[in-house]
Amino acid sequence: MKALNEFVRKFEPDHATQPLLHTTYDAFYTFLFQPGTTTKGGVHVRDGMDLKRQMVWVVLALQVLYIFGTWNIGNQHFTALGRYTGLLEGLHLKIVYGLIQIIPIFVVTHVVGLGIEFLYAAKKGHSVEEGFLVSGALIPLIMPPDIPLWILAVSVAFAVILGKEAFGGTGMNIWNIALLSRVFIFFAYPTTISGDEVWVSGIEKVDVGVYASEAYTFVHHGFDWLFAGLGWNTFGLGGQLVADGYTGATPLGIAAKEGWAGVSAVYDQSSIFWGNIPGSIGESSVPLILFGMAFIMFTRIADYRIIVGGLIGFMVGGFMLNAIAPSELTADTPGIFKFMAIHPLRQMIMGSFLFAITFMATDPVSSADTPTGKWIYGFLIAFIGLIIRVLNPAYPEGWMLSILLLNTFAPLIDHYVYQANIKRRAKRTASMAITRDEIITKRGDVDVFTPENDEDYRPVGNVGIY
């Protein structure tokens, strides 16, 4: 390892004459090796886990969602075309199709985001900050599989420049960077991130009864010769979109209008739980999100207080809405009441709540800092987010808005927690203070003064104190 380190050091550019190249070199060098300097003195805590390696743990926890999302992109595409409807049917086609969709999203996100960070680091004359490692891994997972790449690039640039660099860089941002990228698209280009068709890749290019061959490019067909040589199925014409057998609506989109009865008529509960449904690339599989949740909690990368507080807030809000909803639902019952009546556990497995509370709300920079504040922060994110989801017919998902809202108020939450702690400790200190009148001088075995019925009085040496 020492020899490798010395070899890599030979390629280090000059910092003064080539600041951008040096910044790029330093970013990759610190990714490969731990910092060569540590704090000095016996009062400092030294640890091999620097910021970059801490963030890598979160990226590792997301890899299972990338694998699942790649498969699900292809699975939803071919299911809509009526081909390979089984989970493992046409597996090679589903994976290749998913990779062709997700790789450009991943590349554009990192080229734009890291490129901006490299430029700012070179301009400031310091090393590349590691903050985009997690943001860059999260952004592709919260996007539709057919998001236009130029819109994605603009949203990432907006989030990094105005959401982070304008505030001083990594560790100084007020809001979650990944969510800023999504919220920019939501308000600037709403049709690209809402509606039924955006959640299933390639379907907007296919008319009912027409073969989907035009939805494929030379990249897709470039694999046909390989698959044909192996005796496997090829992309070919791609199948036809059947109007009667296809819906690109997410469970939440259906629930907002028809309640759980409408959802169960289209998707079985098992599919919703495992994530075999249309939606953002990495937000749908409950078991894999729970795996990531356990992983980052066990490694203490994420604070359990935010996650558990969010789960409690979600259940409280869910049961409150259940109590408001009518006891009997009919065909004439407004959709909002049908949505209210859905059991909180069913609400929890629909949509992106578990993903948001696990990977978005726990961002250590934009979340609350105090232990008590983390409980409050997580609780309010879930409670407010569920209210937005159910009561806002124009936006049947509320975690993006609730997290950004609580990001804004996190310092205020911590402020009041600090003030409450100060007042409590001041009161406790005042109650324990020994005043002049409370010191009772003892002479021998006889007290000069002994308060009657005072259990707090006790002799200490020759002095009696309360």
XYZ file of C-alpha atoms in Angstrom:
466
model
C 0.000 0.000 0.000
C 2.886 2.355 0.757
C 4.411 1.655 -2.667
C 1.049 2.354 -4.341
C 0.732 5.579 -2.396
C 4.183 6.708 -3.511
C 3.383 5.772 -7.107
C 0.162 7.790 -7.139
C 1.969 10.738 -5.533
C 4.249 10.986 -8.572
C 1.309 12.220 -10.677
C 0.298 15.049 -8.339
C -0.046 18.309 -10.349
C 1.318 21.580 -9.050
C -1.262 23.374 -6.926
C -0.192 26.866 -7.945
C 0.013 26.463 -11.724
C -2.699 23.812 -12.222
C -5.345 24.389 -9.519
C -8.185 22.553 -11.299
C -6.037 19.502 -12.105
C -4.702 19.463 -8.554
C -8.222 19.645 -7.158
C -9.297 16.731 -9.377
C -6.218 14.730 -8.398
C -6.788 15.435 -4.707
C -10.408 14.283 -4.919
C -9.441 10.879 -6.302
C -6.389 10.578 -4.036
C -8.387 11.145 -0.857
C -10.988 8.693 -2.140
C -8.311 5.990 -2.420
C -6.310 6.772 0.721
C -7.037 7.981 4.215
C -5.746 11.454 5.150
C -2.028 11.455 5.882
C -2.358 13.874 8.796
C -4.192 13.487 12.098
C -4.849 15.720 15.063
C -2.109 16.072 17.654
C -2.270 15.862 21.411
C -3.887 13.600 23.958
C -7.149 15.537 24.166
C -8.203 14.874 20.588
C -10.213 11.925 19.343
C -8.615 10.250 16.331
C -10.577 7.986 14.020
C -9.901 6.411 10.638
C -13.432 7.266 9.480
C -13.178 10.559 7.619
C -16.140 12.327 6.022
C -15.704 10.704 2.620
C -15.687 7.179 4.071
C -18.656 7.949 6.284
C -20.680 8.967 3.243
C -19.587 5.870 1.336
C -21.552 3.775 3.826
C -24.762 5.504 2.748
C -23.872 4.966 -0.914
C -23.316 1.264 -0.191
C -26.736 1.013 1.485
C -28.310 2.421 -1.698
C -26.792 -0.141 -4.045
C -29.547 -2.707 -3.507
C -32.058 -0.041 -4.557
C -30.057 0.648 -7.709
C -30.109 -3.058 -8.589
C -33.839 -3.337 -7.939
C -34.589 -0.052 -9.727
C -32.710 -1.216 -12.816
C -34.821 -4.364 -12.992
C -38.080 -2.562 -12.223
C -37.574 0.001 -15.019
C -37.431 -2.839 -17.530
C -40.139 -4.848 -15.804
C -42.665 -1.985 -15.861
C -41.805 -1.229 -19.493
C -42.400 -4.782 -20.734
C -45.438 -5.305 -18.481
C -47.075 -2.267 -20.096
C -46.388 -3.840 -23.494
C -47.848 -7.169 -22.392
C -44.518 -9.011 -22.702
C -42.539 -10.943 -20.086
C -45.065 -10.238 -17.352
C -43.487 -12.790 -15.014
C -40.936 -11.472 -12.528
C -38.031 -13.378 -14.098
C -39.290 -13.640 -17.671
C -37.062 -11.746 -20.094
C -34.745 -10.929 -17.198
C -31.821 -10.078 -19.488
C -33.952 -7.665 -21.520
C -35.333 -5.979 -18.414
C -31.892 -5.460 -16.915
C -30.358 -4.166 -20.143
C -33.301 -1.842 -20.735
C -33.051 -0.585 -17.168
C -29.311 -0.006 -17.445
C -29.730 1.946 -20.672
C -32.151 4.237 -18.855
C -30.417 4.598 -15.485
C -26.759 4.945 -16.528
C -27.239 8.265 -18.406
C -29.192 9.645 -15.427
C -26.397 8.615 -13.061
C -23.659 9.979 -15.329
C -25.323 13.348 -15.971
C -26.023 13.795 -12.252
C -22.388 13.228 -11.308
C -20.784 15.057 -14.224
C -22.802 18.186 -13.512
C -22.741 17.991 -9.704
C -19.112 16.997 -9.279
C -18.028 19.279 -12.110
C -19.479 22.273 -10.281
C -17.880 21.185 -7.000
C -14.494 20.759 -8.709
C -14.722 24.270 -10.183
C -15.666 25.845 -6.859
C -12.940 23.910 -5.019
C -10.310 25.050 -7.522
C -11.514 28.629 -7.267
C -11.422 28.566 -3.477
C -8.068 26.767 -3.419
C -9.086 23.830 -1.269
C -9.830 20.136 -1.646
C -13.047 18.851 -3.186
C -15.689 18.527 -0.519
C -17.323 15.138 -0.228
C -20.909 16.294 0.172
C -22.052 15.311 -3.314
C -21.238 11.622 -2.825
C -24.574 10.958 -1.137
C -26.565 13.586 -3.041
C -25.296 12.195 -6.329
C -26.359 8.701 -5.315
C -29.812 9.836 -4.151
C -30.831 12.067 -7.068
C -31.140 9.273 -9.695
C -33.233 7.175 -7.303
C -35.862 9.882 -6.801
C -36.304 10.640 -10.508
C -38.685 9.126 -13.078
C -36.882 6.721 -15.441
C -37.691 8.903 -18.472
C -36.601 12.252 -17.033
C -35.161 14.452 -19.841
C -31.437 14.631 -19.252
C -31.161 18.361 -19.926
C -33.814 19.079 -17.300
C -31.970 16.826 -14.873
C -28.718 18.697 -15.556
C -30.340 22.085 -14.914
C -31.943 20.845 -11.683
C -28.657 19.440 -10.355
C -26.846 22.688 -11.190
C -29.561 24.671 -9.427
C -29.378 22.489 -6.316
C -25.577 22.502 -6.047
C -24.979 26.186 -6.846
C -27.907 27.887 -5.115
C -28.571 25.230 -2.498
C -25.022 24.560 -1.311
C -22.184 26.599 -2.806
C -24.046 29.864 -2.260
C -24.132 29.056 1.462
C -20.461 28.092 1.705
C -20.280 24.493 0.468
C -20.539 21.123 2.198
C -21.792 21.342 5.755
C -23.233 24.829 5.278
C -26.360 24.102 3.212
C -29.759 24.693 4.771
C -31.780 22.280 2.633
C -31.284 18.737 1.406
C -29.531 18.989 -1.980
C -31.179 15.947 -3.576
C -34.641 17.229 -2.684
C -33.807 20.696 -4.024
C -33.058 19.088 -7.375
C -36.418 17.324 -7.373
C -38.404 20.325 -6.146
C -36.878 22.460 -8.928
C -38.218 20.019 -11.530
C -41.569 19.754 -9.770
C -42.228 23.494 -9.930
C -40.351 24.381 -13.135
C -41.253 21.352 -15.304
C -44.193 19.675 -13.521
C -45.337 17.521 -16.445
C -41.995 15.690 -16.505
C -42.374 14.467 -12.933
C -46.127 14.032 -12.517
C -48.818 12.064 -14.274
C -49.240 8.394 -15.147
C -46.913 8.033 -18.126
C -43.758 9.481 -16.561
C -43.393 6.510 -14.222
C -43.123 3.875 -16.985
C -40.195 4.293 -19.348
C -40.772 4.485 -23.099
C -44.558 4.328 -23.005
C -45.164 7.942 -24.042
C -43.525 7.053 -27.377
C -45.922 4.178 -28.059
C -49.503 4.441 -29.287
C -52.149 1.852 -28.458
C -51.931 -1.084 -30.838
C -48.603 0.056 -32.335
C -45.366 -1.843 -31.857
C -42.822 -0.239 -29.548
C -39.847 -0.559 -31.878
C -39.588 3.224 -32.170
C -39.027 3.431 -28.419
C -35.779 1.496 -28.869
C -32.532 2.931 -30.165
C -29.492 1.416 -31.828
C -28.139 0.824 -28.327
C -31.024 -1.523 -27.520
C -30.841 -3.302 -30.840
C -27.071 -3.524 -30.486
C -27.676 -6.246 -27.915
C -29.992 -8.227 -30.199
C -27.162 -9.963 -32.044
C -25.662 -11.083 -28.730
C -28.958 -12.335 -27.328
C -29.888 -14.023 -30.622
C -26.540 -15.795 -30.662
C -27.228 -17.143 -27.184
C -30.693 -18.270 -28.187
C -32.361 -15.691 -25.950
C -35.256 -13.363 -26.716
C -34.381 -10.013 -28.301
C -35.886 -6.540 -28.131
C -37.276 -6.982 -31.644
C -40.455 -5.032 -32.231
C -41.016 -4.664 -28.507
C -44.696 -5.590 -28.285
C -47.802 -3.400 -28.378
C -49.316 -1.129 -25.782
C -52.767 -2.446 -24.813
C -55.086 0.232 -23.446
C -57.338 -2.136 -21.495
C -54.473 -3.958 -19.783
C -52.217 -1.085 -18.853
C -52.178 1.644 -16.232
C -49.174 3.719 -15.350
C -50.839 5.208 -12.277
C -49.046 4.748 -8.979
C -50.943 3.361 -5.966
C -50.994 6.846 -4.448
C -52.508 8.350 -7.579
C -55.308 5.787 -7.441
C -55.754 6.049 -3.656
C -56.290 9.812 -3.862
C -59.406 9.194 -5.960
C -60.670 5.730 -5.038
C -59.107 4.781 -1.709
C -57.693 1.356 -0.916
C -60.458 -0.424 -2.843
C -59.298 1.238 -6.041
C -55.659 0.426 -5.315
C -56.329 -3.249 -4.602
C -58.287 -3.525 -7.855
C -55.097 -2.702 -9.801
C -52.228 -3.829 -7.550
C -52.107 -6.611 -5.008
C -50.628 -5.776 -1.623
C -47.630 -8.024 -2.225
C -46.617 -6.086 -5.352
C -46.881 -2.797 -3.462
C -44.788 -4.164 -0.597
C -42.028 -5.566 -2.804
C -42.081 -2.548 -5.115
C -43.199 -4.151 -8.379
C -45.138 -0.997 -9.274
C -44.599 2.190 -11.310
C -42.795 5.001 -9.525
C -39.479 6.729 -9.021
C -36.476 4.543 -9.739
C -35.505 3.565 -6.199
C -38.343 4.483 -3.843
C -40.776 1.583 -4.118
C -39.290 -1.593 -2.579
C -40.137 -1.680 1.139
C -37.903 -4.669 2.129
C -34.830 -3.189 0.444
C -35.441 0.221 2.005
C -35.807 -1.442 5.409
C -32.507 -3.211 4.758
C -30.857 0.140 4.028
C -32.509 1.624 7.117
C -31.130 -1.127 9.346
C -27.705 -0.840 7.711
C -27.207 2.890 8.285
C -28.713 2.717 11.784
C -26.470 -0.216 12.773
C -23.387 1.592 11.465
C -24.604 4.773 13.246
C -24.394 6.784 10.060
C -28.028 7.827 10.590
C -29.577 8.779 13.917
C -32.341 6.390 14.931
C -34.248 9.190 16.679
C -35.238 10.836 13.389
C -36.363 7.545 11.844
C -38.274 6.271 14.887
C -39.748 9.729 15.496
C -40.918 9.727 11.880
C -42.543 6.310 12.236
C -44.383 7.498 15.353
C -45.489 10.708 13.652
C -46.755 8.771 10.647
C -48.840 6.407 12.785
C -50.277 9.263 14.865
C -51.230 11.201 11.741
C -52.616 8.075 10.060
C -54.882 7.122 12.958
C -56.019 10.733 13.314
C -57.098 10.741 9.659
C -58.793 7.371 10.150
C -60.799 8.885 13.009
C -61.945 11.775 10.797
C -62.921 9.535 7.878
C -66.504 8.208 7.651
C -67.050 4.781 9.178
C -68.782 3.569 6.001
C -67.535 4.247 2.491
C -69.787 4.204 -0.551
C -69.309 4.864 -4.244
C -70.477 8.441 -3.655
C -67.985 9.120 -0.852
C -65.502 11.834 -1.938
C -62.046 10.522 -2.734
C -60.396 12.536 0.026
C -62.364 10.633 2.675
C -61.525 7.331 1.018
C -57.874 8.338 1.191
C -58.237 9.255 4.874
C -59.735 5.870 5.668
C -56.698 3.876 4.503
C -54.960 2.139 7.406
C -51.624 3.779 8.372
C -49.642 0.597 7.661
C -51.047 0.493 4.128
C -50.316 4.202 3.781
C -46.748 3.482 4.877
C -45.959 0.911 2.204
C -47.383 3.129 -0.549
C -45.247 5.913 -1.917
C -41.840 7.023 -0.712
C -42.243 7.663 3.014
C -39.815 4.978 4.183
C -37.210 6.052 1.632
C -37.602 9.717 2.586
C -37.411 9.233 6.352
C -34.420 6.898 5.989
C -32.193 8.613 3.442
C -33.506 12.178 3.135
C -34.610 13.248 6.596
C -31.459 11.886 8.263
C -29.114 14.215 6.358
C -26.845 15.352 9.244
C -26.318 18.832 7.767
C -29.898 19.938 7.230
C -31.572 18.060 10.100
C -31.869 18.974 13.773
C -28.742 18.510 15.920
C -30.019 17.978 19.461
C -31.269 14.525 20.567
C -34.668 15.911 21.590
C -34.800 18.041 18.457
C -34.278 14.960 16.296
C -37.376 13.305 17.800
C -39.446 16.436 17.145
C -37.950 16.896 13.680
C -38.686 13.321 12.562
C -42.178 13.368 14.071
C -43.177 16.600 12.340
C -41.778 15.510 8.961
C -43.982 12.424 8.963
C -47.043 14.110 10.462
C -46.998 17.133 8.157
C -46.019 15.042 5.125
C -48.986 12.723 5.594
C -51.346 15.682 5.930
C -50.007 17.099 2.652
C -50.311 13.707 0.964
C -53.938 13.146 1.929
C -55.438 16.639 2.038
C -53.742 18.125 -1.026
C -55.443 16.693 -4.131
C -52.895 18.299 -6.457
C -49.905 16.585 -4.844
C -50.514 13.047 -3.499
C -47.114 12.823 -1.785
C -45.782 15.194 0.824
C -42.313 14.188 1.971
C -40.374 16.476 -0.332
C -42.222 19.530 0.918
C -42.324 18.491 4.576
C -38.595 17.698 4.722
C -37.636 20.995 3.095
C -39.996 22.803 5.465
C -38.474 21.131 8.518
C -34.969 21.713 7.118
C -35.851 25.405 7.332
C -37.109 25.166 10.900
C -34.506 22.699 12.225
C -32.329 25.503 13.732
C -35.423 26.935 15.424
C -36.264 23.516 16.890
C -32.729 23.211 18.239
C -32.910 26.763 19.624
C -35.982 26.014 21.723
C -34.520 22.693 22.857
C -31.357 24.518 23.984
C -33.432 27.161 25.783
C -35.521 24.512 27.522
C -32.356 22.713 28.638
C -30.845 25.959 29.937
C -33.975 26.829 31.909
C -34.265 23.319 33.329
C -30.648 23.237 34.417
C -30.846 26.749 35.865
C -33.899 25.753 37.870
C -32.206 22.576 39.075
C -29.058 24.494 40.008
C -31.100 27.083 41.923
C -32.882 24.342 43.865
C -29.548 22.764 44.825
C -27.774 26.012 45.761
C -26.696 26.372 49.412
C -27.493 29.812 50.728
C -26.003 31.417 53.785
C -29.147 30.806 55.815
C -29.072 27.115 54.916
C -25.675 26.494 56.501
C -26.213 25.333 60.084
C -23.159 25.427 62.277
C -22.780 22.393 64.527
C -20.957 22.466 67.808
C -20.116 19.008 68.995
C -23.148 16.763 68.854
C -25.721 19.530 69.326
C -27.169 21.515 66.437
C -27.456 25.226 66.943
C -30.577 25.034 64.791
C -32.398 21.986 63.444
C -35.399 22.606 61.131
C -38.420 20.620 62.116
C -39.711 17.933 59.728
C -37.038 18.791 57.117
C -36.004 15.547 55.450
C -33.484 17.339 53.229
C -31.408 18.437 56.246
C -28.414 16.242 56.972
C -25.213 16.796 58.959
C -21.979 16.763 56.990
C -18.962 16.903 59.287
C -19.502 19.817 61.610
C -21.876 21.561 59.180
C -25.513 20.711 58.584
C -26.754 21.331 55.039
C -29.959 20.948 53.065
